[in-house]
N, C-alpha and C. Protein backbone atom coordinates (compact mmCIF):
# COMPACT_ATOMS: atom_id res chain seq x y z
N UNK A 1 0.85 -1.17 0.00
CA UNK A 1 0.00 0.00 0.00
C UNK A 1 0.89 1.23 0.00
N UNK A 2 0.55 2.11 -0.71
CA UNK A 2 1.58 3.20 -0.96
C UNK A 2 0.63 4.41 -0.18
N UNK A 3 1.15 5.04 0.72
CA UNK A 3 0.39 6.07 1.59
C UNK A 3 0.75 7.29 0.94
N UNK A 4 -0.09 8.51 0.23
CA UNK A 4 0.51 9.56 0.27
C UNK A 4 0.70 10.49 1.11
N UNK A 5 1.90 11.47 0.99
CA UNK A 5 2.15 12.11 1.89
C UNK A 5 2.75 13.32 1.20
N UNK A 6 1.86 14.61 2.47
CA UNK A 6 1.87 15.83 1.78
C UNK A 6 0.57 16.34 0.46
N UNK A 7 1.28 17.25 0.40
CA UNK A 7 0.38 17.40 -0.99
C UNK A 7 0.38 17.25 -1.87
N UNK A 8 1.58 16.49 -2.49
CA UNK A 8 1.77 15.87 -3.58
C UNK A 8 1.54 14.52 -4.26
N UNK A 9 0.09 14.04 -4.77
CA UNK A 9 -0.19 12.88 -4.96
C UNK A 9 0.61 12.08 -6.04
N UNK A 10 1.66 13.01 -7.21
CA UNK A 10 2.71 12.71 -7.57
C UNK A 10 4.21 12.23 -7.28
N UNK A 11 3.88 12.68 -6.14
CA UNK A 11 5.38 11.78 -5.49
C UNK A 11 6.02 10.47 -5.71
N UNK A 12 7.20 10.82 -6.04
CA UNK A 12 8.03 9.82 -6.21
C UNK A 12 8.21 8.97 -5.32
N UNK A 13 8.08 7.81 -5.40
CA UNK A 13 8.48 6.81 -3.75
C UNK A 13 9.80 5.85 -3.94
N UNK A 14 10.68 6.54 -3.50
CA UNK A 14 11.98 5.94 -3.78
C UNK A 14 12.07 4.08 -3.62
N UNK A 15 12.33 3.52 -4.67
CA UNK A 15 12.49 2.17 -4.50
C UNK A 15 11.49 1.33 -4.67
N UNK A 16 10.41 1.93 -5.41
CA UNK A 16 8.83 1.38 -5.98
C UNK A 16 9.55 1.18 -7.23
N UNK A 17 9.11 0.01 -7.52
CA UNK A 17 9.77 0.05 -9.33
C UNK A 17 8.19 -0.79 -9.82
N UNK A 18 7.48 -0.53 -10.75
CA UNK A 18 6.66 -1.51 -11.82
C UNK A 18 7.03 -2.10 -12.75
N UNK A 19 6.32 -3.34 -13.12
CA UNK A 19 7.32 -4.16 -14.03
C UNK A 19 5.85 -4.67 -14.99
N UNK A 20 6.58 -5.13 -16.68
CA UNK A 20 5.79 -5.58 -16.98
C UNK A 20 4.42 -4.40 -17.35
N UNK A 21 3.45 -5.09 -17.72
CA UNK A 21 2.24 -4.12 -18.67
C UNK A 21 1.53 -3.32 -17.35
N UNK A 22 1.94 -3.25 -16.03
CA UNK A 22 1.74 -2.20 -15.10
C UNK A 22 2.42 -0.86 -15.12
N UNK A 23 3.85 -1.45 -16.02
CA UNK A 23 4.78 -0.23 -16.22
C UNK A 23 4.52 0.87 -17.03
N UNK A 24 3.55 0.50 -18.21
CA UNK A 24 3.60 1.27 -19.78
C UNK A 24 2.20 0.54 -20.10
N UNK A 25 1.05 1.10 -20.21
CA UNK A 25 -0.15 0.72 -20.45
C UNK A 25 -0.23 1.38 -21.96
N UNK A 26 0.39 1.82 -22.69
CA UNK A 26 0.47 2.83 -23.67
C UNK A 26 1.42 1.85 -24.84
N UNK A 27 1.80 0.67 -24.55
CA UNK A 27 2.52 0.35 -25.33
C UNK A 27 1.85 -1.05 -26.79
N UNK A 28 0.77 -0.85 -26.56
CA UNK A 28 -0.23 -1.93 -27.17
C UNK A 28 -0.85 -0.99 -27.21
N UNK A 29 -1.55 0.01 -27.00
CA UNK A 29 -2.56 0.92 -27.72
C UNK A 29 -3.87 0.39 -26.80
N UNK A 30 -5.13 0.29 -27.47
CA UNK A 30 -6.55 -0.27 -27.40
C UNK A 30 -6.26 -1.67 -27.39
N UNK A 31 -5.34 -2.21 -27.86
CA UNK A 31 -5.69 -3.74 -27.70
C UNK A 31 -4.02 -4.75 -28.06
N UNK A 32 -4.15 -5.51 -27.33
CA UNK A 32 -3.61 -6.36 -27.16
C UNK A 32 -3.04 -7.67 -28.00
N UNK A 33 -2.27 -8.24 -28.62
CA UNK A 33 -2.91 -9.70 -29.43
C UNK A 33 -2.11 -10.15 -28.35
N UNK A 34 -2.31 -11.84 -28.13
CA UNK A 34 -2.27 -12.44 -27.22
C UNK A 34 -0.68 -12.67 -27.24
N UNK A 35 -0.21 -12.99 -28.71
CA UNK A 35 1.36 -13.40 -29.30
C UNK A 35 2.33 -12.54 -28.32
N UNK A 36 1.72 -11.27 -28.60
CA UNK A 36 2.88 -9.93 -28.11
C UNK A 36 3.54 -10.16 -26.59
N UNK A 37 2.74 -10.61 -26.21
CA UNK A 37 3.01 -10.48 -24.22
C UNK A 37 4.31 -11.16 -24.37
N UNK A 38 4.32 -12.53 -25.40
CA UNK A 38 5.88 -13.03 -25.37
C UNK A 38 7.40 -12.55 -25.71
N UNK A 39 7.13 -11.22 -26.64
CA UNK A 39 8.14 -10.54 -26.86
C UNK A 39 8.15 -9.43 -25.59
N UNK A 40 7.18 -9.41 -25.29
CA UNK A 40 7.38 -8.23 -24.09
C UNK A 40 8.32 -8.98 -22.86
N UNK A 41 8.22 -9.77 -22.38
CA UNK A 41 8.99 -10.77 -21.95
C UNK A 41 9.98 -10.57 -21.81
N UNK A 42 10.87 -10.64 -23.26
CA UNK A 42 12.77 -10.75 -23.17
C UNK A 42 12.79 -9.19 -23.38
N UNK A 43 11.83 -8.61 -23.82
CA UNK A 43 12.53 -7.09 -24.27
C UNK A 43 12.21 -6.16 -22.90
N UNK A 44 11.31 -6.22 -22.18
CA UNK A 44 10.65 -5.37 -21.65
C UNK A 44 11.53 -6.05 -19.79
N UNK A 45 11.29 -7.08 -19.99
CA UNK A 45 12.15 -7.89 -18.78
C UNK A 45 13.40 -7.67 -18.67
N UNK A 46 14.40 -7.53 -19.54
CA UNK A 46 15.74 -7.25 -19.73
C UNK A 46 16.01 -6.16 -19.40
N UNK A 47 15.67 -5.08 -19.84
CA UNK A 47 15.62 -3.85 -19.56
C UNK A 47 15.14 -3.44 -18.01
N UNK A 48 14.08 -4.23 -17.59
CA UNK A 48 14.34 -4.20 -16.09
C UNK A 48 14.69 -4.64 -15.40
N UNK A 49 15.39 -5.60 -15.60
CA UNK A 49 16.51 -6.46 -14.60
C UNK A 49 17.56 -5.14 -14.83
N UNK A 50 17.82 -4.79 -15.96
CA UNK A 50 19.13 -3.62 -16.26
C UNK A 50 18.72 -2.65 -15.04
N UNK A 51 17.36 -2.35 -14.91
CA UNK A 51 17.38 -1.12 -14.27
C UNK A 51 17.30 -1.08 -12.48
N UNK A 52 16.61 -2.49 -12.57
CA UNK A 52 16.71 -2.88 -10.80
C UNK A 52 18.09 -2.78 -10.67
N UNK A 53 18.95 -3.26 -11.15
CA UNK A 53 20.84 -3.08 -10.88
C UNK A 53 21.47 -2.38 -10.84
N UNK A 54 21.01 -1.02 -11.36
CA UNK A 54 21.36 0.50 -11.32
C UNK A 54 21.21 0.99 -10.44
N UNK A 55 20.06 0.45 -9.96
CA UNK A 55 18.76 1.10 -8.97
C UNK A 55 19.09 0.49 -7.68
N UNK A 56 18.95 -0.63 -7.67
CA UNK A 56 19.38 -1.13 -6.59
C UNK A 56 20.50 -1.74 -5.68
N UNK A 57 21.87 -0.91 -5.85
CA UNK A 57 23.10 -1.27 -5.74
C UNK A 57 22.66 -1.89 -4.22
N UNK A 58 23.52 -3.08 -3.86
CA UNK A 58 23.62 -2.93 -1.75
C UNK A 58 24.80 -2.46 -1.47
């Protein structure tokens, strides 16, 4: 559950990352074909493993 705080319902919440068709709802348009979700997969997955590792040094 993400609480906001302040008056900014835009706030950034450090260390929230979305993954997958939660990330980019804009990237299929109106519709979907069923095929696509599998390329979204290696392309869209890769790129966020890249970015959790940037993101998430320990």
């Amino acid at each position: 559950v993400v609480h906001i705080k302040g008056d900014n319902p835009d706030a950034v919440v450090p260390g929230l990352l979305a993954a997958g068709e939660a990330a980019c709802a804009s990237v299929h348009g109106a519709n979907r074909l069923g095929a696509n979700s599998l390329l979204d997969i290696v392309v869209f997955g890769r790129a966020c493993a890249n970015r959790v590792a940037e993101t998430c040094k320990p």
